[in-house]
Amino acid sequence: MTEYTSLEKIRLKKIEELRKEGVEPYPTRAERTHTSAQAIAAFETAEKAAPEGQPPVEVKATLTGRIRAARAMGKLTFAHIEDGDGRIQLFLRMNELGQERVDWFNKMLDIGDFIQASGVMFRTHTGEATLHVHDFKLLAKAVSPLPAAKDEVTESGETVRHAALEDPELRARQRYADLAVNPEVRETFRKRAGIIHALREFLDDHGFLEVETPILQPIYGGAAAKPFTTHHNQLKQDLFLRISFELYLKRLLVGNLERVYELGRDFRNEGVSFKHNPEFTQLEFYWAYADYLKVMELTEQMVSDACLKVTGGMKIIYQGRELDFTPPWRRLAMCDGILETSGIDIAKHPTAKSLFKAIAVKGKTPNPQATRGKLIDFLLSEFLEPTLVQPTFLYDYPRDISPLAKSKPGDPLTVERFEGYVAGFELCNAFTELNDPLDQEQRFIEMGRDYTDDEEEKHPMDEDYLRAMRYGMPPCGGFGMGVDRLAMLLTDKHSIREVLLFPHLRETEE
RNA sequence: GGCCGACUAGCUCAAUGGCAGAGCAGUUGCCUCUUAAGCAAUUGGUUCGGGGUUCAAGUCCCCGGUCGGUCACCA
């Protein structure tokens, strides 16, 4: 049973009164001729077209929106409504509406209600383009008051927000309220949509086919992560929510679909942090006859294209630092980067034991059980990652942490893999894909051995994937990117929660 | 999961261990160019939950919850 606050009870009473008066508080139909921005633009056009000293041609408009502010002055009322495009001021006067209607507006309508208002555009004494209201109608009554923000525009033109909805928990839990009162939040999600649109458009234009592969998978793979598990009752079959799209997309290359991509959700049953959410949006593409160098070039083009389309330029400010996405991005061999930042030359340490000692000398203590690859990964995150602020491709990774990547010719310990780093975190991951079925089978076996102490992260052998590869897979480059992280960069948000409409939150007692 | 911090009216925030407050929102008036409108009056509280110390707890202690930060985990 809903417990209503005193404010809500007052509004519920108003709803009762409205019904008694024969006014439907939730009418079925609404009309609108202009959005707020369109009405203002049409009025400004009319003003410009008018001859000197002559009044502009009358601009009639029917607007819809949510009441965000109201200032009643007896026989006169000013209000602001907000729609998807912005805000516009309404002007209600007893001369046109009669005292009774103006009083009714003030008494029965509240901030948060949706209304429809018709009238003629004019400019107030203070110069604001305003709708002079000749008729209005309630469209939807709000029972609960919005956690309202009030904006004050100071003389210097700055907007000061008063009593804003700021609590990050409440903003995430009640995203609808956050969106309703914080216009910049709506802008963030418009940008996010713009990024996704730009990525899709770029890949479509480059001949890639968008595909959809299973989210429910009998065997998970393509990344080292703990999966969510579920069960199909009728088939009595355990299933996993995918942790990546990789193995399915590469099967399609076997099927002669030469360029494929998928934009969708991955699920990983792991920690939640400012850059991790249990479900997140991933972009993967696979490109026959390309290698990781070609993928690098396509990546910097694709990301800079999205940046240009969404922000209007190649340079952005992220958390106070300027980042420049203009291609070409810096390319840095991982061993060089690690040598520069840590002083350790991994080429001189071919075994885990020797590398561990070298790290210990530097005063750091990684897990003593770690493989050589894991130790290199440790060096990477400990020393190198924080220095990778400008977009950088870090390339050539250790083989034993890259079971799906092809070895570098003449260097069996290294694979052709790169990761794109921006602002100190990983944005994307790509490699020349391993297409040798015998080598691939060997890698699965190696992974199984290395992870025996951690069953959940163990890479299961995917026999069907190997069968596909035995039919012949063209040489190819593959790519994966956390789209949420790109959205964080391009909207200047520190937390992934700010770019997810409904981020994962703990359950609350209701 | 560890550590640190926060949680008080619908919103934003105050309150040496000593009567729980302000602004906005709400309600009732006045007001025909306001824009955080103004003026006058007024309503509104399980101080996150539970336990303890004390003559007295929003404040101190313990347990729990949620959030934030950070570390760990995370190819």
mmCIF file of N, CA, C and O in Angstrom, chain A residues 286-378:
data_model
loop_
_atom_site.group_PDB
_atom_site.id
_atom_site.type_symbol
_atom_site.label_atom_id
_atom_site.label_comp_id
_atom_site.label_asym_id
_atom_site.label_seq_id
_atom_site.Cartn_x
_atom_site.Cartn_y
_atom_site.Cartn_z
ATOM 1 N N TYR A 286 34.581 -8.006 -36.858
ATOM 2 C CA TYR A 286 35.568 -8.947 -37.393
ATOM 3 C C TYR A 286 35.667 -8.710 -38.874
ATOM 4 O O TYR A 286 34.658 -8.480 -39.546
ATOM 5 N N TRP A 287 36.916 -8.742 -39.381
ATOM 6 C CA TRP A 287 37.215 -8.215 -40.698
ATOM 7 C C TRP A 287 38.171 -9.173 -41.402
ATOM 8 O O TRP A 287 39.345 -9.260 -41.039
ATOM 9 N N ALA A 288 37.624 -9.902 -42.370
ATOM 10 C CA ALA A 288 38.430 -10.892 -43.082
ATOM 11 C C ALA A 288 39.518 -10.212 -43.897
ATOM 12 O O ALA A 288 39.298 -9.124 -44.449
ATOM 13 N N TYR A 289 40.655 -10.834 -43.957
ATOM 14 C CA TYR A 289 41.823 -10.399 -44.739
ATOM 15 C C TYR A 289 42.483 -9.142 -44.166
ATOM 16 O O TYR A 289 43.328 -8.533 -44.811
ATOM 17 N N ALA A 290 42.087 -8.747 -42.963
ATOM 18 C CA ALA A 290 42.762 -7.621 -42.308
ATOM 19 C C ALA A 290 43.619 -8.174 -41.173
ATOM 20 O O ALA A 290 43.432 -9.303 -40.731
ATOM 21 N N ASP A 291 44.575 -7.369 -40.707
ATOM 22 C CA ASP A 291 45.359 -7.750 -39.536
ATOM 23 C C ASP A 291 45.243 -6.633 -38.499
ATOM 24 O O ASP A 291 44.521 -5.656 -38.701
ATOM 25 N N TYR A 292 45.945 -6.772 -37.395
ATOM 26 C CA TYR A 292 45.742 -5.801 -36.319
ATOM 27 C C TYR A 292 46.201 -4.398 -36.690
ATOM 28 O O TYR A 292 45.722 -3.423 -36.120
ATOM 29 N N LEU A 293 47.116 -4.290 -37.663
ATOM 30 C CA LEU A 293 47.550 -2.946 -38.070
ATOM 31 C C LEU A 293 46.434 -2.212 -38.812
ATOM 32 O O LEU A 293 46.184 -1.030 -38.595
ATOM 33 N N LYS A 294 45.744 -2.975 -39.691
ATOM 34 C CA LYS A 294 44.611 -2.366 -40.400
ATOM 35 C C LYS A 294 43.491 -2.020 -39.412
ATOM 36 O O LYS A 294 42.805 -1.005 -39.551
ATOM 37 N N VAL A 295 43.302 -2.894 -38.423
ATOM 38 C CA VAL A 295 42.254 -2.640 -37.416
ATOM 39 C C VAL A 295 42.578 -1.378 -36.619
ATOM 40 O O VAL A 295 41.701 -0.573 -36.313
ATOM 41 N N MET A 296 43.862 -1.179 -36.337
ATOM 42 C CA MET A 296 44.274 0.047 -35.640
ATOM 43 C C MET A 296 43.834 1.289 -36.413
ATOM 44 O O MET A 296 43.280 2.230 -35.838
ATOM 45 N N GLU A 297 44.110 1.258 -37.721
ATOM 46 C CA GLU A 297 43.755 2.419 -38.537
ATOM 47 C C GLU A 297 42.252 2.643 -38.574
ATOM 48 O O GLU A 297 41.773 3.774 -38.452
ATOM 49 N N LEU A 298 41.507 1.542 -38.713
ATOM 50 C CA LEU A 298 40.053 1.687 -38.760
ATOM 51 C C LEU A 298 39.515 2.195 -37.417
ATOM 52 O O LEU A 298 38.597 3.007 -37.354
ATOM 53 N N THR A 299 40.143 1.729 -36.346
ATOM 54 C CA THR A 299 39.706 2.122 -34.999
ATOM 55 C C THR A 299 39.859 3.624 -34.791
ATOM 56 O O THR A 299 38.926 4.306 -34.333
ATOM 57 N N GLU A 300 41.026 4.157 -35.122
ATOM 58 C CA GLU A 300 41.232 5.587 -34.876
ATOM 59 C C GLU A 300 40.323 6.436 -35.766
ATOM 60 O O GLU A 300 39.850 7.485 -35.356
ATOM 61 N N GLN A 301 40.041 5.901 -36.965
ATOM 62 C CA GLN A 301 39.094 6.621 -37.829
ATOM 63 C C GLN A 301 37.684 6.588 -37.247
ATOM 64 O O GLN A 301 36.987 7.594 -37.194
ATOM 65 N N MET A 302 37.273 5.401 -36.792
ATOM 66 C CA MET A 302 35.908 5.222 -36.293
ATOM 67 C C MET A 302 35.673 6.049 -35.026
ATOM 68 O O MET A 302 34.655 6.736 -34.894
ATOM 69 N N VAL A 303 36.620 5.998 -34.096
ATOM 70 C CA VAL A 303 36.428 6.701 -32.823
ATOM 71 C C VAL A 303 36.510 8.214 -33.032
ATOM 72 O O VAL A 303 35.713 8.972 -32.479
ATOM 73 N N SER A 304 37.444 8.660 -33.861
ATOM 74 C CA SER A 304 37.548 10.108 -34.077
ATOM 75 C C SER A 304 36.324 10.622 -34.844
ATOM 76 O O SER A 304 35.857 11.733 -34.610
ATOM 77 N N ASP A 305 35.786 9.761 -35.719
ATOM 78 C CA ASP A 305 34.562 10.118 -36.444
ATOM 79 C C ASP A 305 33.389 10.304 -35.470
ATOM 80 O O ASP A 305 32.632 11.272 -35.559
ATOM 81 N N ALA A 306 33.284 9.381 -34.512
ATOM 82 C CA ALA A 306 32.214 9.496 -33.503
ATOM 83 C C ALA A 306 32.419 10.753 -32.669
ATOM 84 O O ALA A 306 31.467 11.478 -32.362
ATOM 85 N N CYS A 307 33.664 11.029 -32.316
ATOM 86 C CA CYS A 307 33.987 12.211 -31.514
ATOM 87 C C CYS A 307 33.580 13.476 -32.262
ATOM 88 O O CYS A 307 32.939 14.375 -31.710
ATOM 89 N N LEU A 308 33.928 13.524 -33.547
ATOM 90 C CA LEU A 308 33.605 14.695 -34.365
ATOM 91 C C LEU A 308 32.099 14.893 -34.472
ATOM 92 O O LEU A 308 31.574 15.995 -34.316
ATOM 93 N N LYS A 309 31.384 13.778 -34.715
ATOM 94 C CA LYS A 309 29.937 13.891 -34.906
ATOM 95 C C LYS A 309 29.215 14.305 -33.618
ATOM 96 O O LYS A 309 28.207 14.985 -33.656
ATOM 97 N N VAL A 310 29.727 13.858 -32.492
ATOM 98 C CA VAL A 310 29.009 14.097 -31.236
ATOM 99 C C VAL A 310 29.448 15.394 -30.559
ATOM 100 O O VAL A 310 28.641 16.092 -29.961
ATOM 101 N N THR A 311 30.741 15.707 -30.646
ATOM 102 C CA THR A 311 31.215 16.899 -29.934
ATOM 103 C C THR A 311 31.551 18.044 -30.878
ATOM 104 O O THR A 311 31.804 19.154 -30.420
ATOM 105 N N GLY A 312 31.608 17.766 -32.190
ATOM 106 C CA GLY A 312 31.894 18.823 -33.144
ATOM 107 C C GLY A 312 33.369 19.063 -33.370
ATOM 108 O O GLY A 312 33.741 19.965 -34.124
ATOM 109 N N GLY A 313 34.228 18.302 -32.696
ATOM 110 C CA GLY A 313 35.666 18.492 -32.883
ATOM 111 C C GLY A 313 36.415 17.216 -32.561
ATOM 112 O O GLY A 313 35.832 16.221 -32.159
ATOM 113 N N MET A 314 37.724 17.265 -32.747
ATOM 114 C CA MET A 314 38.566 16.096 -32.461
ATOM 115 C C MET A 314 39.172 16.166 -31.066
ATOM 116 O O MET A 314 39.750 15.206 -30.588
ATOM 117 N N LYS A 315 39.074 17.353 -30.447
ATOM 118 C CA LYS A 315 39.658 17.510 -29.119
ATOM 119 C C LYS A 315 38.538 17.637 -28.097
ATOM 120 O O LYS A 315 37.546 18.334 -28.344
ATOM 121 N N ILE A 316 38.699 16.964 -26.983
ATOM 122 C CA ILE A 316 37.704 17.066 -25.917
ATOM 123 C C ILE A 316 38.429 17.337 -24.602
ATOM 124 O O ILE A 316 39.633 17.125 -24.483
ATOM 125 N N ILE A 317 37.654 17.805 -23.646
ATOM 126 C CA ILE A 317 38.185 17.919 -22.287
ATOM 127 C C ILE A 317 37.601 16.763 -21.496
ATOM 128 O O ILE A 317 36.375 16.597 -21.437
ATOM 129 N N TYR A 318 38.461 15.936 -20.920
ATOM 130 C CA TYR A 318 37.973 14.858 -20.064
ATOM 131 C C TYR A 318 38.563 15.034 -18.666
ATOM 132 O O TYR A 318 39.774 14.959 -18.491
ATOM 133 N N GLN A 319 37.672 15.277 -17.700
ATOM 134 C CA GLN A 319 38.072 15.449 -16.305
ATOM 135 C C GLN A 319 39.245 16.445 -16.193
ATOM 136 O O GLN A 319 40.222 16.188 -15.490
ATOM 137 N N GLY A 320 39.095 17.552 -16.931
ATOM 138 C CA GLY A 320 40.074 18.627 -16.814
ATOM 139 C C GLY A 320 41.295 18.495 -17.710
ATOM 140 O O GLY A 320 42.130 19.402 -17.739
ATOM 141 N N ARG A 321 41.400 17.376 -18.449
ATOM 142 C CA ARG A 321 42.563 17.215 -19.330
ATOM 143 C C ARG A 321 42.115 17.192 -20.784
ATOM 144 O O ARG A 321 41.102 16.590 -21.114
ATOM 145 N N GLU A 322 42.898 17.863 -21.645
ATOM 146 C CA GLU A 322 42.528 17.861 -23.049
ATOM 147 C C GLU A 322 43.014 16.576 -23.705
ATOM 148 O O GLU A 322 44.159 16.166 -23.538
ATOM 149 N N LEU A 323 42.111 15.936 -24.452
ATOM 150 C CA LEU A 323 42.459 14.726 -25.196
ATOM 151 C C LEU A 323 42.234 15.001 -26.671
ATOM 152 O O LEU A 323 41.240 15.609 -27.045
ATOM 153 N N ASP A 324 43.160 14.536 -27.479
ATOM 154 C CA ASP A 324 43.090 14.793 -28.911
ATOM 155 C C ASP A 324 42.947 13.473 -29.665
ATOM 156 O O ASP A 324 43.846 12.640 -29.651
ATOM 157 N N PHE A 325 41.787 13.290 -30.309
ATOM 158 C CA PHE A 325 41.509 12.031 -31.004
ATOM 159 C C PHE A 325 41.943 12.055 -32.474
ATOM 160 O O PHE A 325 41.671 11.108 -33.203
ATOM 161 N N THR A 326 42.578 13.138 -32.902
ATOM 162 C CA THR A 326 42.973 13.225 -34.307
ATOM 163 C C THR A 326 43.910 12.068 -34.679
ATOM 164 O O THR A 326 44.928 11.876 -34.017
ATOM 165 N N PRO A 327 43.550 11.296 -35.739
ATOM 166 C CA PRO A 327 44.471 10.251 -36.177
ATOM 167 C C PRO A 327 45.717 10.878 -36.806
ATOM 168 O O PRO A 327 45.619 11.990 -37.340
ATOM 169 N N PRO A 328 46.861 10.160 -36.814
ATOM 170 C CA PRO A 328 47.060 8.853 -36.194
ATOM 171 C C PRO A 328 47.327 8.980 -34.698
ATOM 172 O O PRO A 328 47.912 9.962 -34.243
ATOM 173 N N TRP A 329 46.875 7.954 -33.949
ATOM 174 C CA TRP A 329 47.153 7.939 -32.507
ATOM 175 C C TRP A 329 48.565 7.413 -32.286
ATOM 176 O O TRP A 329 49.139 6.751 -33.152
ATOM 177 N N ARG A 330 49.063 7.718 -31.142
ATOM 178 C CA ARG A 330 50.386 7.231 -30.766
ATOM 179 C C ARG A 330 50.387 5.691 -30.743
ATOM 180 O O ARG A 330 49.420 5.069 -30.301
ATOM 181 N N ARG A 331 51.468 5.097 -31.244
ATOM 182 C CA ARG A 331 51.621 3.644 -31.194
ATOM 183 C C ARG A 331 52.822 3.320 -30.318
ATOM 184 O O ARG A 331 53.904 3.894 -30.497
ATOM 185 N N LEU A 332 52.613 2.424 -29.405
ATOM 186 C CA LEU A 332 53.664 2.123 -28.437
ATOM 187 C C LEU A 332 53.729 0.612 -28.232
ATOM 188 O O LEU A 332 52.721 -0.009 -27.853
ATOM 189 N N ALA A 333 54.898 0.045 -28.501
ATOM 190 C CA ALA A 333 55.062 -1.392 -28.233
ATOM 191 C C ALA A 333 55.008 -1.599 -26.725
ATOM 192 O O ALA A 333 55.597 -0.828 -25.966
ATOM 193 N N MET A 334 54.261 -2.603 -26.295
ATOM 194 C CA MET A 334 54.078 -2.794 -24.863
ATOM 195 C C MET A 334 55.402 -2.955 -24.131
ATOM 196 O O MET A 334 55.591 -2.366 -23.066
ATOM 197 N N CYS A 335 56.333 -3.717 -24.708
ATOM 198 C CA CYS A 335 57.601 -3.934 -23.992
ATOM 199 C C CYS A 335 58.363 -2.610 -23.839
ATOM 200 O O CYS A 335 58.964 -2.363 -22.786
ATOM 201 N N ASP A 336 58.298 -1.743 -24.848
ATOM 202 C CA ASP A 336 58.952 -0.434 -24.740
ATOM 203 C C ASP A 336 58.294 0.419 -23.657
ATOM 204 O O ASP A 336 58.972 1.083 -22.875
ATOM 205 N N GLY A 337 56.966 0.399 -23.650
ATOM 206 C CA GLY A 337 56.235 1.184 -22.666
ATOM 207 C C GLY A 337 56.544 0.735 -21.251
ATOM 208 O O GLY A 337 56.722 1.557 -20.340
ATOM 209 N N ILE A 338 56.606 -0.574 -21.068
ATOM 210 C CA ILE A 338 56.899 -1.104 -19.727
ATOM 211 C C ILE A 338 58.339 -0.780 -19.335
ATOM 212 O O ILE A 338 58.609 -0.386 -18.192
ATOM 213 N N LEU A 339 59.250 -0.896 -20.303
ATOM 214 C CA LEU A 339 60.650 -0.568 -20.018
ATOM 215 C C LEU A 339 60.783 0.895 -19.609
ATOM 216 O O LEU A 339 61.420 1.229 -18.603
ATOM 217 N N GLU A 340 60.130 1.789 -20.360
ATOM 218 C CA GLU A 340 60.209 3.225 -20.070
ATOM 219 C C GLU A 340 59.656 3.579 -18.696
ATOM 220 O O GLU A 340 60.215 4.402 -17.984
ATOM 221 N N THR A 341 58.512 2.963 -18.341
ATOM 222 C CA THR A 341 57.829 3.397 -17.121
ATOM 223 C C THR A 341 58.266 2.614 -15.891
ATOM 224 O O THR A 341 58.156 3.126 -14.775
ATOM 225 N N SER A 342 58.735 1.371 -16.064
ATOM 226 C CA SER A 342 59.088 0.574 -14.884
ATOM 227 C C SER A 342 60.578 0.278 -14.822
ATOM 228 O O SER A 342 61.099 -0.119 -13.767
ATOM 229 N N GLY A 343 61.277 0.422 -15.958
ATOM 230 C CA GLY A 343 62.696 0.091 -15.994
ATOM 231 C C GLY A 343 62.940 -1.404 -16.149
ATOM 232 O O GLY A 343 64.088 -1.854 -16.064
ATOM 233 N N ILE A 344 61.856 -2.169 -16.351
ATOM 234 C CA ILE A 344 62.022 -3.622 -16.499
ATOM 235 C C ILE A 344 61.900 -3.999 -17.974
ATOM 236 O O ILE A 344 60.936 -3.617 -18.647
ATOM 237 N N ASP A 345 62.883 -4.757 -18.454
ATOM 238 C CA ASP A 345 62.865 -5.218 -19.843
ATOM 239 C C ASP A 345 62.316 -6.640 -19.862
ATOM 240 O O ASP A 345 63.015 -7.591 -19.494
ATOM 241 N N ILE A 346 61.041 -6.770 -20.261
ATOM 242 C CA ILE A 346 60.419 -8.093 -20.161
ATOM 243 C C ILE A 346 61.079 -9.102 -21.095
ATOM 244 O O ILE A 346 61.031 -10.301 -20.846
ATOM 245 N N ALA A 347 61.725 -8.631 -22.150
ATOM 246 C CA ALA A 347 62.391 -9.550 -23.075
ATOM 247 C C ALA A 347 63.531 -10.293 -22.383
ATOM 248 O O ALA A 347 63.886 -11.405 -22.761
ATOM 249 N N LYS A 348 64.080 -9.663 -21.343
ATOM 250 C CA LYS A 348 65.187 -10.306 -20.623
ATOM 251 C C LYS A 348 64.686 -11.268 -19.550
ATOM 252 O O LYS A 348 65.481 -11.861 -18.817
ATOM 253 N N HIS A 349 63.360 -11.373 -19.413
ATOM 254 C CA HIS A 349 62.803 -12.260 -18.387
ATOM 255 C C HIS A 349 61.809 -13.221 -19.024
ATOM 256 O O HIS A 349 60.591 -12.996 -18.965
ATOM 257 N N PRO A 350 62.295 -14.293 -19.655
ATOM 258 C CA PRO A 350 61.402 -15.205 -20.380
ATOM 259 C C PRO A 350 60.577 -16.108 -19.468
ATOM 260 O O PRO A 350 59.658 -16.773 -19.945
ATOM 261 N N THR A 351 60.887 -16.155 -18.181
ATOM 262 C CA THR A 351 60.097 -17.011 -17.281
ATOM 263 C C THR A 351 59.408 -16.156 -16.222
ATOM 264 O O THR A 351 59.842 -15.036 -15.899
ATOM 265 N N ALA A 352 58.335 -16.728 -15.665
ATOM 266 C CA ALA A 352 57.576 -16.024 -14.627
ATOM 267 C C ALA A 352 58.457 -15.782 -13.404
ATOM 268 O O ALA A 352 58.408 -14.712 -12.793
ATOM 269 N N LYS A 353 59.272 -16.758 -13.087
ATOM 270 C CA LYS A 353 60.113 -16.693 -11.892
ATOM 271 C C LYS A 353 61.069 -15.495 -11.964
ATOM 272 O O LYS A 353 61.173 -14.697 -11.029
ATOM 273 N N SER A 354 61.736 -15.388 -13.097
ATOM 274 C CA SER A 354 62.711 -14.319 -13.291
ATOM 275 C C SER A 354 62.024 -12.951 -13.295
ATOM 276 O O SER A 354 62.505 -11.981 -12.696
ATOM 277 N N LEU A 355 60.862 -12.881 -13.936
ATOM 278 C CA LEU A 355 60.141 -11.610 -14.010
ATOM 279 C C LEU A 355 59.635 -11.198 -12.626
ATOM 280 O O LEU A 355 59.702 -10.024 -12.251
ATOM 281 N N PHE A 356 59.161 -12.191 -11.870
ATOM 282 C CA PHE A 356 58.666 -11.898 -10.520
ATOM 283 C C PHE A 356 59.757 -11.263 -9.660
ATOM 284 O O PHE A 356 59.525 -10.285 -8.954
ATOM 285 N N LYS A 357 60.964 -11.811 -9.766
ATOM 286 C CA LYS A 357 62.101 -11.277 -8.995
ATOM 287 C C LYS A 357 62.377 -9.826 -9.392
ATOM 288 O O LYS A 357 62.605 -8.977 -8.541
ATOM 289 N N ALA A 358 62.357 -9.577 -10.715
ATOM 290 C CA ALA A 358 62.628 -8.228 -11.208
ATOM 291 C C ALA A 358 61.607 -7.227 -10.674
ATOM 292 O O ALA A 358 61.944 -6.087 -10.326
ATOM 293 N N ILE A 359 60.342 -7.664 -10.592
ATOM 294 C CA ILE A 359 59.293 -6.776 -10.076
ATOM 295 C C ILE A 359 59.486 -6.554 -8.576
ATOM 296 O O ILE A 359 59.353 -5.437 -8.067
ATOM 297 N N ALA A 360 59.841 -7.628 -7.876
ATOM 298 C CA ALA A 360 60.034 -7.536 -6.426
ATOM 299 C C ALA A 360 61.126 -6.526 -6.086
ATOM 300 O O ALA A 360 61.011 -5.793 -5.100
ATOM 301 N N VAL A 361 62.168 -6.470 -6.935
ATOM 302 C CA VAL A 361 63.249 -5.510 -6.733
ATOM 303 C C VAL A 361 62.716 -4.082 -6.751
ATOM 304 O O VAL A 361 63.205 -3.199 -6.056
ATOM 305 N N LYS A 362 61.661 -3.855 -7.546
ATOM 306 C CA LYS A 362 61.060 -2.514 -7.646
ATOM 307 C C LYS A 362 60.137 -2.204 -6.469
ATOM 308 O O LYS A 362 59.495 -1.158 -6.435
ATOM 309 N N GLY A 363 60.023 -3.146 -5.538
ATOM 310 C CA GLY A 363 59.213 -2.901 -4.346
ATOM 311 C C GLY A 363 57.734 -3.194 -4.517
ATOM 312 O O GLY A 363 56.925 -2.848 -3.662
ATOM 313 N N LYS A 364 57.350 -3.837 -5.619
ATOM 314 C CA LYS A 364 55.933 -4.181 -5.832
ATOM 315 C C LYS A 364 55.763 -5.683 -5.609
ATOM 316 O O LYS A 364 56.689 -6.468 -5.838
ATOM 317 N N THR A 365 54.572 -6.063 -5.174
ATOM 318 C CA THR A 365 54.354 -7.485 -4.893
ATOM 319 C C THR A 365 53.124 -8.008 -5.616
ATOM 320 O O THR A 365 52.009 -7.941 -5.103
ATOM 321 N N PRO A 366 53.310 -8.543 -6.826
ATOM 322 C CA PRO A 366 52.199 -9.216 -7.516
ATOM 323 C C PRO A 366 51.963 -10.595 -6.906
ATOM 324 O O PRO A 366 52.738 -11.037 -6.054
ATOM 325 N N ASN A 367 50.892 -11.221 -7.331
ATOM 326 C CA ASN A 367 50.582 -12.582 -6.888
ATOM 327 C C ASN A 367 51.730 -13.529 -7.291
ATOM 328 O O ASN A 367 52.064 -13.626 -8.455
ATOM 329 N N PRO A 368 52.349 -14.230 -6.314
ATOM 330 C CA PRO A 368 53.487 -15.093 -6.641
ATOM 331 C C PRO A 368 53.110 -16.263 -7.556
ATOM 332 O O PRO A 368 53.972 -16.837 -8.210
ATOM 333 N N GLN A 369 51.815 -16.618 -7.599
ATOM 334 C CA GLN A 369 51.372 -17.722 -8.447
ATOM 335 C C GLN A 369 51.168 -17.285 -9.904
ATOM 336 O O GLN A 369 50.891 -18.123 -10.766
ATOM 337 N N ALA A 370 51.273 -16.002 -10.169
ATOM 338 C CA ALA A 370 50.898 -15.472 -11.481
ATOM 339 C C ALA A 370 51.790 -16.026 -12.595
ATOM 340 O O ALA A 370 52.981 -16.271 -12.393
ATOM 341 N N THR A 371 51.182 -16.204 -13.755
ATOM 342 C CA THR A 371 51.952 -16.606 -14.936
ATOM 343 C C THR A 371 52.745 -15.407 -15.429
ATOM 344 O O THR A 371 52.520 -14.268 -14.997
ATOM 345 N N ARG A 372 53.653 -15.633 -16.386
ATOM 346 C CA ARG A 372 54.441 -14.533 -16.944
ATOM 347 C C ARG A 372 53.520 -13.475 -17.556
ATOM 348 O O ARG A 372 53.719 -12.271 -17.371
ATOM 349 N N GLY A 373 52.506 -13.958 -18.272
ATOM 350 C CA GLY A 373 51.561 -13.033 -18.894
ATOM 351 C C GLY A 373 50.854 -12.172 -17.867
ATOM 352 O O GLY A 373 50.681 -10.968 -18.038
ATOM 353 N N LYS A 374 50.428 -12.806 -16.781
ATOM 354 C CA LYS A 374 49.732 -12.056 -15.725
ATOM 355 C C LYS A 374 50.662 -11.035 -15.078
ATOM 356 O O LYS A 374 50.236 -9.959 -14.671
ATOM 357 N N LEU A 375 51.940 -11.401 -14.957
ATOM 358 C CA LEU A 375 52.916 -10.467 -14.375
ATOM 359 C C LEU A 375 53.116 -9.267 -15.298
ATOM 360 O O LEU A 375 53.224 -8.129 -14.830
ATOM 361 N N ILE A 376 53.146 -9.531 -16.593
ATOM 362 C CA ILE A 376 53.274 -8.429 -17.548
ATOM 363 C C ILE A 376 52.037 -7.524 -17.461
ATOM 364 O O ILE A 376 52.132 -6.307 -17.466
ATOM 365 N N ASP A 377 50.885 -8.165 -17.311
ATOM 366 C CA ASP A 377 49.653 -7.410 -17.152
ATOM 367 C C ASP A 377 49.708 -6.550 -15.886
ATOM 368 O O ASP A 377 49.243 -5.411 -15.862
ATOM 369 N N PHE A 378 50.315 -7.107 -14.847
ATOM 370 C CA PHE A 378 50.485 -6.382 -13.587
ATOM 371 C C PHE A 378 51.362 -5.139 -13.812
ATOM 372 O O PHE A 378 51.024 -4.037 -13.376
#
